[in-house]
PDB file of C-alpha atoms and ligand atoms in Angstrom:
ATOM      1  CA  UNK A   1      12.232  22.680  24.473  1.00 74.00           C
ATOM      2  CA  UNK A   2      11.641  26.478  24.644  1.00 91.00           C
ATOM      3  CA  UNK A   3       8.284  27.228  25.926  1.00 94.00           C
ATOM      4  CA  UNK A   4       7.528  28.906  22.165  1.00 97.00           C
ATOM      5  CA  UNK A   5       8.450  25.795  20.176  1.00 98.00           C
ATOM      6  CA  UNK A   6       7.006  23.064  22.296  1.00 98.00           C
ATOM      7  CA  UNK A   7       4.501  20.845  20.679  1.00 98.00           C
ATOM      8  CA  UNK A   8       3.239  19.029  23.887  1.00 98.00           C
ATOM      9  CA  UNK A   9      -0.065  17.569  23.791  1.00 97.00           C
ATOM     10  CA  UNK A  10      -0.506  18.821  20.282  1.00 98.00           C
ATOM     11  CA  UNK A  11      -2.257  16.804  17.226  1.00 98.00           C
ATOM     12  CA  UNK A  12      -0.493  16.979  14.144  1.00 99.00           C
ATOM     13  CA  UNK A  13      -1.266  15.338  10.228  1.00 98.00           C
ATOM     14  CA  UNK A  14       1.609  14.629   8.555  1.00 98.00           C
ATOM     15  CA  UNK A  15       0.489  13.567   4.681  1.00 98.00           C
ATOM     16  CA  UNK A  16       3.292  10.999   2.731  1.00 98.00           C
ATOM     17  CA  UNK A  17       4.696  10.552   6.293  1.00 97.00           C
ATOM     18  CA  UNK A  18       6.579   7.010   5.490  1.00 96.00           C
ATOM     19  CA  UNK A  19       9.390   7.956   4.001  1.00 96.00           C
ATOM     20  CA  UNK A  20      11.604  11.343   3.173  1.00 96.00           C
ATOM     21  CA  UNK A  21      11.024  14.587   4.180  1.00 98.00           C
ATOM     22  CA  UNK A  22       7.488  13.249   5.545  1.00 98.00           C
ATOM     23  CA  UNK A  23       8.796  11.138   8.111  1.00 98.00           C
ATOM     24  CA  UNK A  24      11.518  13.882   9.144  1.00 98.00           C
ATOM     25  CA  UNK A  25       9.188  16.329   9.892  1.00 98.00           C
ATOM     26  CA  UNK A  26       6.659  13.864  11.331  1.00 98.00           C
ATOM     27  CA  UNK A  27      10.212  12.694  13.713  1.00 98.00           C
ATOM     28  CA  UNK A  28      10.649  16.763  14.443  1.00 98.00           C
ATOM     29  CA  UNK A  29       7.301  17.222  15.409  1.00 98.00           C
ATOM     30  CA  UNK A  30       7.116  14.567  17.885  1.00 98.00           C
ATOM     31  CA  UNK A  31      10.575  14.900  19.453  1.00 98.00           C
ATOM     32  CA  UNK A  32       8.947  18.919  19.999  1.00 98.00           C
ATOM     33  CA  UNK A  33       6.244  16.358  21.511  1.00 98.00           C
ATOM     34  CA  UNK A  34       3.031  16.493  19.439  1.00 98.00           C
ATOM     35  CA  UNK A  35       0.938  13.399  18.805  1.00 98.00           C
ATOM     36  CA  UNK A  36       1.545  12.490  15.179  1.00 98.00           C
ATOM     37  CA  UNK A  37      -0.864  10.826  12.448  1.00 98.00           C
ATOM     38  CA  UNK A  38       0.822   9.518   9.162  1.00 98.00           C
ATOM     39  CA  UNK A  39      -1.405   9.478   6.062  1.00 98.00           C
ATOM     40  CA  UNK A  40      -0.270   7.568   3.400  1.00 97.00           C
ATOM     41  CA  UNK A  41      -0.775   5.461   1.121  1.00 96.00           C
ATOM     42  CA  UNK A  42      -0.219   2.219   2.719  1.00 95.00           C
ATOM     43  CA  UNK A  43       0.232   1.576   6.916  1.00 92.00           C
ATOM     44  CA  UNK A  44       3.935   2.285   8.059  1.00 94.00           C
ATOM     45  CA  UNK A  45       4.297   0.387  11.418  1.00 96.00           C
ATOM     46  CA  UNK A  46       7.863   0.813  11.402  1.00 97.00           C
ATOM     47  CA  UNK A  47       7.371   4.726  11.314  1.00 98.00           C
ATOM     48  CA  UNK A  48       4.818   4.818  13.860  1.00 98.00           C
ATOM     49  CA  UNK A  49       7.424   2.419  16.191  1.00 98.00           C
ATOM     50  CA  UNK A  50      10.097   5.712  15.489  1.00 98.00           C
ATOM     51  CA  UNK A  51       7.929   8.237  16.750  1.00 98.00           C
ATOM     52  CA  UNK A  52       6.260   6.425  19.461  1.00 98.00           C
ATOM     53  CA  UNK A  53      10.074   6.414  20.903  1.00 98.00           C
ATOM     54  CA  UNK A  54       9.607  10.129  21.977  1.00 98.00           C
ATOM     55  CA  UNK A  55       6.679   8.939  24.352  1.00 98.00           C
ATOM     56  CA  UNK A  56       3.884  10.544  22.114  1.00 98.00           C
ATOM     57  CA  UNK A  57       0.903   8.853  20.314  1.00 98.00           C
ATOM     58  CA  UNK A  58       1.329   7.850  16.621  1.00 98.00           C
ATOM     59  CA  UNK A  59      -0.614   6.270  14.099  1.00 98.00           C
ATOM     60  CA  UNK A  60      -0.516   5.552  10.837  1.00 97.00           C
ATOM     61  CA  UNK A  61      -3.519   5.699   8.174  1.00 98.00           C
ATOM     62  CA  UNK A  62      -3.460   3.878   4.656  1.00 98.00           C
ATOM     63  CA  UNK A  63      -5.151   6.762   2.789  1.00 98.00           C
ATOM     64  CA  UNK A  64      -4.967   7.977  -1.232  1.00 98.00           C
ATOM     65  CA  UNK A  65      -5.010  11.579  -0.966  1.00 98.00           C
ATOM     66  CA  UNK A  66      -6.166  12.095  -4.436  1.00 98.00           C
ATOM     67  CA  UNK A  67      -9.604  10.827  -3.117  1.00 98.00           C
ATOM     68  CA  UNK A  68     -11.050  13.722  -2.305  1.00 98.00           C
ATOM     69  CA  UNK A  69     -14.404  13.180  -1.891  1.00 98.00           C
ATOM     70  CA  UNK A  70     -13.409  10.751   1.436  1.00 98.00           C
ATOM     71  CA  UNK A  71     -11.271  13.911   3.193  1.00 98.00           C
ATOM     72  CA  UNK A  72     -13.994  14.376   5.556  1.00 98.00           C
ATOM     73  CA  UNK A  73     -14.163  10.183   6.302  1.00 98.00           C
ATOM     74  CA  UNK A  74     -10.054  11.080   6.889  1.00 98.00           C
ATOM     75  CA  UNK A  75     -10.724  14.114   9.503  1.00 98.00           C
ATOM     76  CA  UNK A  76     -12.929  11.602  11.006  1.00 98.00           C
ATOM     77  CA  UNK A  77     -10.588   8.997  11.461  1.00 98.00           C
ATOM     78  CA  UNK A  78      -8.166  10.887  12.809  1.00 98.00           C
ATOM     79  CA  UNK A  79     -10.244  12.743  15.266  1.00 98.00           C
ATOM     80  CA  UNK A  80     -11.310   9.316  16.688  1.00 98.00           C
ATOM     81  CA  UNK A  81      -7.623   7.896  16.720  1.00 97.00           C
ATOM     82  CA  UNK A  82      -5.828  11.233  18.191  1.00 97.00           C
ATOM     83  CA  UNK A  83      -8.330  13.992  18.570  1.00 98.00           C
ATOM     84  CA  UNK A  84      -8.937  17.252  16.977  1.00 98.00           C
ATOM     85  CA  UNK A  85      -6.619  18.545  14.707  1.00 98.00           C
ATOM     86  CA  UNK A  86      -3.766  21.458  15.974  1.00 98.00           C
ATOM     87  CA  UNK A  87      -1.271  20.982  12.708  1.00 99.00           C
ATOM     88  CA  UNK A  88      -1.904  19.624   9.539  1.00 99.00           C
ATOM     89  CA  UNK A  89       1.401  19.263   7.334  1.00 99.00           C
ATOM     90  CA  UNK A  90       0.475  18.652   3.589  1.00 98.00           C
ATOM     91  CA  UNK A  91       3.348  17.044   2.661  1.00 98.00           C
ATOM     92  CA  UNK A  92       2.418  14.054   0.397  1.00 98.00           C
ATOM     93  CA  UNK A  93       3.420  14.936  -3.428  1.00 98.00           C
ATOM     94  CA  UNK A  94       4.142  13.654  -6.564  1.00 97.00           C
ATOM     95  CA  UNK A  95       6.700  14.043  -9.675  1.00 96.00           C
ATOM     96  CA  UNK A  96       6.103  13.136 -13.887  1.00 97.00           C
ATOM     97  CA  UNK A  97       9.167  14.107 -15.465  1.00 96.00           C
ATOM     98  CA  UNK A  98       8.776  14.505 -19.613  1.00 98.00           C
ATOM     99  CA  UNK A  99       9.561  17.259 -22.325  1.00 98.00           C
ATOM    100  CA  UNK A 100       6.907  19.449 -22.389  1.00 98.00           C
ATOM    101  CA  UNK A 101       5.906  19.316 -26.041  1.00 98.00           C
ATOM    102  CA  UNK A 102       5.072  15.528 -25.108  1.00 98.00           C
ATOM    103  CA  UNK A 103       3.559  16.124 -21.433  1.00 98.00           C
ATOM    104  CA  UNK A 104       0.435  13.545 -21.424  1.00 98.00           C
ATOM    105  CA  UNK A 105      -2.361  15.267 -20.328  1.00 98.00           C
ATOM    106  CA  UNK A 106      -2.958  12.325 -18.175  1.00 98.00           C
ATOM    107  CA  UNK A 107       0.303  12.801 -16.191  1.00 98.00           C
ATOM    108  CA  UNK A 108      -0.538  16.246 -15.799  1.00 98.00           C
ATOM    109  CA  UNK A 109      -4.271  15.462 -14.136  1.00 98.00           C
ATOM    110  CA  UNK A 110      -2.453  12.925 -12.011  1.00 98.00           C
ATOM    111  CA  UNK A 111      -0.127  15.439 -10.544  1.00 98.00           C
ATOM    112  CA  UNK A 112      -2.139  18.569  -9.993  1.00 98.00           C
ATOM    113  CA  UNK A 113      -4.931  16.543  -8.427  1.00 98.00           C
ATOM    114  CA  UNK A 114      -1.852  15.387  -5.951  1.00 98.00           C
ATOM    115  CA  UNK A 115      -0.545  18.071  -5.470  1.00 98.00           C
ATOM    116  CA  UNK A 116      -2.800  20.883  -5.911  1.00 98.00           C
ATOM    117  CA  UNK A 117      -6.645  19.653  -5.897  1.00 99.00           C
ATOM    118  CA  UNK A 118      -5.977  17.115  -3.284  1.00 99.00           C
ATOM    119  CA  UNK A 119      -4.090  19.818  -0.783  1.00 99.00           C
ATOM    120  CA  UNK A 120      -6.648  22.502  -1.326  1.00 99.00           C
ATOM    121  CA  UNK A 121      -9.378  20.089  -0.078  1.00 99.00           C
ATOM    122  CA  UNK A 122      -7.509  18.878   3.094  1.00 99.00           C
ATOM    123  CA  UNK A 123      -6.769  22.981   3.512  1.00 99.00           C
ATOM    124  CA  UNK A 124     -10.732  23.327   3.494  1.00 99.00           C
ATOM    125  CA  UNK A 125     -11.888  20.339   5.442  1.00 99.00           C
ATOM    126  CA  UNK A 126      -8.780  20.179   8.279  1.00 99.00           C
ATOM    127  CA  UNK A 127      -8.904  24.035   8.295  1.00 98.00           C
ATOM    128  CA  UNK A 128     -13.410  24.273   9.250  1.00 98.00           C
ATOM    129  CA  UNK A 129     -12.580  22.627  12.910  1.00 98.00           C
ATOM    130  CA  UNK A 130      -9.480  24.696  13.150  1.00 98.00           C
ATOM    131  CA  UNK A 131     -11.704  28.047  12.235  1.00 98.00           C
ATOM    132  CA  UNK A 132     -13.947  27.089  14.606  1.00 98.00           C
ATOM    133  CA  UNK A 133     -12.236  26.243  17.747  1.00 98.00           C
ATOM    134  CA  UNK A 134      -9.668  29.917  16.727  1.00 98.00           C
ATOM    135  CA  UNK A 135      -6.462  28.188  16.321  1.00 98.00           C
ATOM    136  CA  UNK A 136      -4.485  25.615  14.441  1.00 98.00           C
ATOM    137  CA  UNK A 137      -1.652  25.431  12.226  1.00 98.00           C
ATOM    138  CA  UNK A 138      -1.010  24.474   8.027  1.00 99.00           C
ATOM    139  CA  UNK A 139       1.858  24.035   6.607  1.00 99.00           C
ATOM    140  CA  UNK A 140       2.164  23.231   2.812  1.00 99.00           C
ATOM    141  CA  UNK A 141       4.496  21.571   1.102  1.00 98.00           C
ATOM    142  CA  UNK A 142       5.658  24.170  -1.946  1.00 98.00           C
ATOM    143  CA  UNK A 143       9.213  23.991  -3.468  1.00 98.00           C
ATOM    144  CA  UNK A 144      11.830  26.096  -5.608  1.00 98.00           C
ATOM    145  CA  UNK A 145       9.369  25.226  -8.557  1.00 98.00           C
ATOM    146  CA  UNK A 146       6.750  27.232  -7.258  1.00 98.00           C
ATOM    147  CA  UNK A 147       9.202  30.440  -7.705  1.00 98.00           C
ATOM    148  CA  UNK A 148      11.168  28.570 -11.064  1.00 97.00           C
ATOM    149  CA  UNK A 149       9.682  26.360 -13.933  1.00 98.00           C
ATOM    150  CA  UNK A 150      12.361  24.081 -14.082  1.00 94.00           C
ATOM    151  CA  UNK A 151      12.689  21.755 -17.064  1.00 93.00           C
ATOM    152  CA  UNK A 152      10.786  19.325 -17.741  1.00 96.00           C
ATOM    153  CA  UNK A 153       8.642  19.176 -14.850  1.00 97.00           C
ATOM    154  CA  UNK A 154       5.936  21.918 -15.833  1.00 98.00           C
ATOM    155  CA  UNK A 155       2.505  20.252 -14.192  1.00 98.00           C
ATOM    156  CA  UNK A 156       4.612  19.858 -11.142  1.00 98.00           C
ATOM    157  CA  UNK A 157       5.837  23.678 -11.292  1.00 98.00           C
ATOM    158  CA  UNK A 158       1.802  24.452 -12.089  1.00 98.00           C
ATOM    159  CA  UNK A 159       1.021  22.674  -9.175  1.00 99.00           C
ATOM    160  CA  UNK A 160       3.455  23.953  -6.811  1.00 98.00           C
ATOM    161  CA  UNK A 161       2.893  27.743  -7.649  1.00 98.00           C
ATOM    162  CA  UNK A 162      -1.052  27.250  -7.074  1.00 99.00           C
ATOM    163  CA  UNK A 163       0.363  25.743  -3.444  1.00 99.00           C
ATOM    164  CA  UNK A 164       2.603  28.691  -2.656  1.00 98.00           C
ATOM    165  CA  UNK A 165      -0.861  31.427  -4.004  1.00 98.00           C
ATOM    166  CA  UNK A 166      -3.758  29.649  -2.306  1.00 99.00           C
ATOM    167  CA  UNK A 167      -1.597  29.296   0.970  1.00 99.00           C
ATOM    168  CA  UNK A 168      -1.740  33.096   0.823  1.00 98.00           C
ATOM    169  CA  UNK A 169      -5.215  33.107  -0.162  1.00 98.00           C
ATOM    170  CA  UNK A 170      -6.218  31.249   2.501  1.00 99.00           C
ATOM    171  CA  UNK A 171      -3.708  32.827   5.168  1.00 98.00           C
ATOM    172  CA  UNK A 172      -5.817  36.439   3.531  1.00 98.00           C
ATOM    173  CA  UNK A 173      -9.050  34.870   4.798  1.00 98.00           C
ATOM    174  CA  UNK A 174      -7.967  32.337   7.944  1.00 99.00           C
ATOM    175  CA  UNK A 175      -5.115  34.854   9.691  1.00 98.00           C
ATOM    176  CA  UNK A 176      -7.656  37.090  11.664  1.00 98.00           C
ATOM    177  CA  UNK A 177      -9.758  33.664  12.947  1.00 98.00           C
ATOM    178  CA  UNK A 178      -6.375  32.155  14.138  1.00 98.00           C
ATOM    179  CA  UNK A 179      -5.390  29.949  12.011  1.00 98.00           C
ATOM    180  CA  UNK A 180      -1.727  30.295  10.364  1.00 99.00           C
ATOM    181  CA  UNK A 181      -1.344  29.238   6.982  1.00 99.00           C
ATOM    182  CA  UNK A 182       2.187  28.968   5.692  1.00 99.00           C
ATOM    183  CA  UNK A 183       4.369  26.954   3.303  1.00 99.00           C
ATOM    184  CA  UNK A 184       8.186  25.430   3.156  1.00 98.00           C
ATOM    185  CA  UNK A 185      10.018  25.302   0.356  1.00 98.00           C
ATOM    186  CA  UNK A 186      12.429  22.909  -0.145  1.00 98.00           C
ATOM    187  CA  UNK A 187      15.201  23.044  -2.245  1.00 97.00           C
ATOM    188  CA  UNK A 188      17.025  20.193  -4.007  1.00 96.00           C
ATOM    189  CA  UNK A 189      16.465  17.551  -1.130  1.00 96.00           C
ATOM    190  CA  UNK A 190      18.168  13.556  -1.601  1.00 93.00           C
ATOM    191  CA  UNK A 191      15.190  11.457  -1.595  1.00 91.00           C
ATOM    192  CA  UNK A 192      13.764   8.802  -3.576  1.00 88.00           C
ATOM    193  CA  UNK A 193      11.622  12.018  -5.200  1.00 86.00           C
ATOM    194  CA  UNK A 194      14.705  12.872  -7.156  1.00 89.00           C
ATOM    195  CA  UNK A 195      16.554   9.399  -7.952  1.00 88.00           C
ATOM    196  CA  UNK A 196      16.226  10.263 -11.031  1.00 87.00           C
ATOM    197  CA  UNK A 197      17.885  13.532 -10.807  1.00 87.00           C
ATOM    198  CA  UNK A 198      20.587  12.069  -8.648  1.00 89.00           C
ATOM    199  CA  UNK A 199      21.443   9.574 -10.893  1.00 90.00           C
ATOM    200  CA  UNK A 200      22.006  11.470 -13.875  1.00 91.00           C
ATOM    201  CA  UNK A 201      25.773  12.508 -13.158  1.00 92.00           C
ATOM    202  CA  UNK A 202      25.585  15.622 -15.163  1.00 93.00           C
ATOM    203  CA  UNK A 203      22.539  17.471 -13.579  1.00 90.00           C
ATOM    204  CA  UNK A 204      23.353  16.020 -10.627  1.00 92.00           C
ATOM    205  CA  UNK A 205      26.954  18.003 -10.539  1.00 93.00           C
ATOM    206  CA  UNK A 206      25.154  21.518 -11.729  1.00 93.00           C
ATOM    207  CA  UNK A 207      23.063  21.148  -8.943  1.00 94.00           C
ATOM    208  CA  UNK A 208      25.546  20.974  -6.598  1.00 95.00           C
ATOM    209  CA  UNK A 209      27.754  23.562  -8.044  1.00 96.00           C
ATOM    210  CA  UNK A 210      24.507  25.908  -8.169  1.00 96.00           C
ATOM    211  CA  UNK A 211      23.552  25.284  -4.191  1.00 97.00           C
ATOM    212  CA  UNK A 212      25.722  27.996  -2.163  1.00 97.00           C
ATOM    213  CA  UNK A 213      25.778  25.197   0.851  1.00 97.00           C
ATOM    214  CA  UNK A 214      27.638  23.152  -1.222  1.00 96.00           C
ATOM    215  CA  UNK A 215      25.538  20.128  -0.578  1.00 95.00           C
ATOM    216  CA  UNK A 216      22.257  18.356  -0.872  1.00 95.00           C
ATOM    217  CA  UNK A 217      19.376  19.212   1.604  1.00 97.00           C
ATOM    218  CA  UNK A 218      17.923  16.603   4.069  1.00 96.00           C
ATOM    219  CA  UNK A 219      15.181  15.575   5.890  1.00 97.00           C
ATOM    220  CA  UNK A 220      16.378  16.621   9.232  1.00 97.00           C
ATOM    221  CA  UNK A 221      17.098  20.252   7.413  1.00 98.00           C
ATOM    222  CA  UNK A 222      12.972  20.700   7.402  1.00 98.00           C
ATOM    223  CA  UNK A 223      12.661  19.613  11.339  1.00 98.00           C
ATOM    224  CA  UNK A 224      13.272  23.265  12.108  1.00 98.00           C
ATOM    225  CA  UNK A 225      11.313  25.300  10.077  1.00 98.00           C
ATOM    226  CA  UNK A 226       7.938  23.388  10.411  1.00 98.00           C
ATOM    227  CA  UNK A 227       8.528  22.985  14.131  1.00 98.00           C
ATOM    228  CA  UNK A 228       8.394  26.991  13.821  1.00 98.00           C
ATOM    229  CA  UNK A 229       5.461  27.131  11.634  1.00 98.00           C
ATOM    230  CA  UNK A 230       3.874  24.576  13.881  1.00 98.00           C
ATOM    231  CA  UNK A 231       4.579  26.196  17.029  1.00 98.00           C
ATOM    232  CA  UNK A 232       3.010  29.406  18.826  1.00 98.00           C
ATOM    233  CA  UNK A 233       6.426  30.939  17.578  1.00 98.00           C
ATOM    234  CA  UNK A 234       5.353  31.512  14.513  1.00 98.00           C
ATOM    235  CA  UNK A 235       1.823  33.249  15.911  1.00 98.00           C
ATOM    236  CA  UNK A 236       2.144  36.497  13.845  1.00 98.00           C
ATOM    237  CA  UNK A 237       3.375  34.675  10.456  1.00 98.00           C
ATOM    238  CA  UNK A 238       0.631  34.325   7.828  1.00 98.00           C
ATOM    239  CA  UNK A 239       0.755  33.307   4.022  1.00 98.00           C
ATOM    240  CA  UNK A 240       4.902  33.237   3.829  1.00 98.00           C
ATOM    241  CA  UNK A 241       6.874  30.338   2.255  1.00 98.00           C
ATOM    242  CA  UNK A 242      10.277  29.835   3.684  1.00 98.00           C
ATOM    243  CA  UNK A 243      12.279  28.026   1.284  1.00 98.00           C
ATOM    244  CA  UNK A 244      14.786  25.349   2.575  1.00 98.00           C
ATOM    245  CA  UNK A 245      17.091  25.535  -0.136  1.00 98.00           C
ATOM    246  CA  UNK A 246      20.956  25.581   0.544  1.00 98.00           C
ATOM    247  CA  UNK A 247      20.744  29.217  -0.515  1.00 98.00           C
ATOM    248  CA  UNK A 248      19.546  28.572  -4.303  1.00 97.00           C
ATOM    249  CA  UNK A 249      17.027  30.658  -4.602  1.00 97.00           C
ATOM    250  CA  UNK A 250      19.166  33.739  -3.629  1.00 96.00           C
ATOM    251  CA  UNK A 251      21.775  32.983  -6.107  1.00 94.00           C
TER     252      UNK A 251
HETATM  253  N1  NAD B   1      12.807  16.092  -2.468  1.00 86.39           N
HETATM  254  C1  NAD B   1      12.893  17.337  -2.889  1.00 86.39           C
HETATM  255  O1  NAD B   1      13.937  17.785  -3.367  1.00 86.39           O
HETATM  256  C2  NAD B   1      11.717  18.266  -2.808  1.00 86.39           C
HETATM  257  C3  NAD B   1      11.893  19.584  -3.215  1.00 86.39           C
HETATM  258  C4  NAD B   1      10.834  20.460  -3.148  1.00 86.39           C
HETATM  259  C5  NAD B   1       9.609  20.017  -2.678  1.00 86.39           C
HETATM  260  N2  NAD B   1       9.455  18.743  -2.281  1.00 86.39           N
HETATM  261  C6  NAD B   1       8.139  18.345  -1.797  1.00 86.39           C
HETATM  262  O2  NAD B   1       8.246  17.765  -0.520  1.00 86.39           O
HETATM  263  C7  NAD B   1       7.243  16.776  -0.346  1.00 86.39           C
HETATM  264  C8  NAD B   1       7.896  15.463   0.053  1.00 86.39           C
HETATM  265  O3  NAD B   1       8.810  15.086  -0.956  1.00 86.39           O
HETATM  266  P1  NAD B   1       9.794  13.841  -0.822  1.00 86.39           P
HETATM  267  O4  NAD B   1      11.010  14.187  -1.576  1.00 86.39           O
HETATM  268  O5  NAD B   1       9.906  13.398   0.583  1.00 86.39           O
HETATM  269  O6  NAD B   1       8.985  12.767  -1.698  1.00 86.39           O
HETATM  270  P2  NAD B   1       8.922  11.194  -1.599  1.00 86.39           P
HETATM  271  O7  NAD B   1       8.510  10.743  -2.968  1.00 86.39           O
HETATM  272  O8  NAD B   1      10.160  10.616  -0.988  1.00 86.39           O
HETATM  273  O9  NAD B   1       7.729  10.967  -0.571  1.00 86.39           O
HETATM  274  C9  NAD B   1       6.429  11.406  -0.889  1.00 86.39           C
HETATM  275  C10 NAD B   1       5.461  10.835   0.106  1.00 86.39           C
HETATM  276  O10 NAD B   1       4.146  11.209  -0.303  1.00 86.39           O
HETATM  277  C11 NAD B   1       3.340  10.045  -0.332  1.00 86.39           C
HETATM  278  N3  NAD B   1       2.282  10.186  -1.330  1.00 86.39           N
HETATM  279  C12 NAD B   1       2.424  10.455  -2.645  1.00 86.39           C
HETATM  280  N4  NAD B   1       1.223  10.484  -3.229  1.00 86.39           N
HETATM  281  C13 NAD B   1       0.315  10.203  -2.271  1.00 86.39           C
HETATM  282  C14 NAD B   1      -1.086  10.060  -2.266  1.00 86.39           C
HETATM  283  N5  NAD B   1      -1.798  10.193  -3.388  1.00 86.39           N
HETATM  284  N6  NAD B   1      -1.703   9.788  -1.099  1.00 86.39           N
HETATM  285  C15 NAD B   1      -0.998   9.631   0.043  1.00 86.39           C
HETATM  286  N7  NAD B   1       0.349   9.751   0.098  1.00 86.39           N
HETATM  287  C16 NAD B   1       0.983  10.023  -1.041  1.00 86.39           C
HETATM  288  C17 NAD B   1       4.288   8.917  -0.660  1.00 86.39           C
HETATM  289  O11 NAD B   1       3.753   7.674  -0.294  1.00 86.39           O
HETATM  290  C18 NAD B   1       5.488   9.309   0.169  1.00 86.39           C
HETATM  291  O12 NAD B   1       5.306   8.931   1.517  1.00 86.39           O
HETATM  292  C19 NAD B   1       6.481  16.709  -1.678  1.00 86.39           C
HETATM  293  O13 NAD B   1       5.335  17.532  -1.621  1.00 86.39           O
HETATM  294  C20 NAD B   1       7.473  17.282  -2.648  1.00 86.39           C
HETATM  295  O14 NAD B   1       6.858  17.824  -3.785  1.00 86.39           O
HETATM  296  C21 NAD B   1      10.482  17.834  -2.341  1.00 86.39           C
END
């Protein structure tokens, strides 16, 4: 590992850690050899067995991010399990899918406190120690909704635009105290996220047509770019989103 990208002896947070692009990145950040904790919403033994294969430490902590109030119980946890915080990835998120004219307003609470609410708060509480000590790392979760509104997903595209503008809020505010904050984009990624999506043949095929790659994204496509957000390579990067997309968004 090139002295710029290596994670050794790091803590990181990956949030929705047991499964898709959670558990890739959580893999990429230990194999660049940071100690990884998994919040999520139940234990993931099998996860933590995965990354403990790279020789770092690894836990896993059943946690509902959408209870905010008990984000400072979570830092605490953590802190006693790993250690202080280096990288906090705020992956976990959440999908309704409906017309908008029939959108229940419950659906949309549900999602933007995922999404949105939820990720602000663990921005504010993981980011205090990080201010203090003059360095750490965040890394948001946005996607191409948070540049498009996509159809029939509009708390989702609400939520995922606030992501994208209070990372650079909070990059405004953290960048000259050390701490990077940044956001990844993915594009259309095969996980169990967008089953639905993948099962309906049509949209399925304009997708595909639409990404220049030619193909669906994948987990290991994210190990990259939040190794590099996560990493002192990225020092001088504040605020940015870099979208992991096939190409879409430049189309
Ligand atoms: N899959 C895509 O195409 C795509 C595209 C753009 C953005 N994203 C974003 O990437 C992130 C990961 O997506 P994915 O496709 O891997 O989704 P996924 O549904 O496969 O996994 C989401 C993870 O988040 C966890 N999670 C959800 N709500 C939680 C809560 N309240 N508390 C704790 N954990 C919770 C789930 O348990 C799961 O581990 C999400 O933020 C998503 O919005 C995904």
């Amino acid at each position: 590992m090139h002295r710029l990208f290596d994670l050794t002896g790091k803590n990181a947070v990956v949030t929705g850690g047991s499964r898709g692009l959670g558990k890739s990145i959580a893999l990429g950040l230990a194999e660049a050899g940071a100690n990884v904790a998994i919040v999520s919403r139940g234990e993931c033994p099998e996860v933590v067995s995965e990354l403990k294969q790279f020789g770092v430490k690894a836990v896993s902590i059943a946690f509902d991010i959408a209870n905010i109030p008990m984000h400072q119980e979570l830092l605490t946890i953590i802190e006693e399990k790993l250690g202080k915080v280096d990288i906090l990835v705020n992956n976990a998120g959440v999908q309704k899918r409906h017309p908008s004219e029939e959108f229940p307003q419950e659906d949309w609470n549900y999602v933007m406190n995922v999404n949105a609410n939820a990720v602000f708060s663990l921005c504010q509480v993981f980011g205090k120690p990080m201010l203090e000590r003059g360095n750490g790392k965040i890394i948001n979760l946005a996607s191409l909704l948070s540049f498009q509104g996509g159809f029939t997903v509009p708390a989702y595209a609400a939520s995922k635009g606030a992501v994208m503008q209070f990372t650079k809020s909070l990059a405004n505010e953290w960048a000259s105290k050390g701490v990077n904050v940044n956001c990844v984009a993915p594009g259309y990624m095969a996980t169990d996220m967008n089953e639905a999506l993948i099962d309906d043949e049509v949209r399925s095929r304009q997708i595909l047509d639409r990404i220049p790659a030619g193909r669906w994204g994948t987990g290991e496509d994210m190990q990259g770019a939040v190794i590099f957000l996560a990493s002192s390579a990225s020092d001088y990067v504040h605020g940015f989103t870099i979208a992991i997309d096939g190409g879409w968004l430049g189309r």
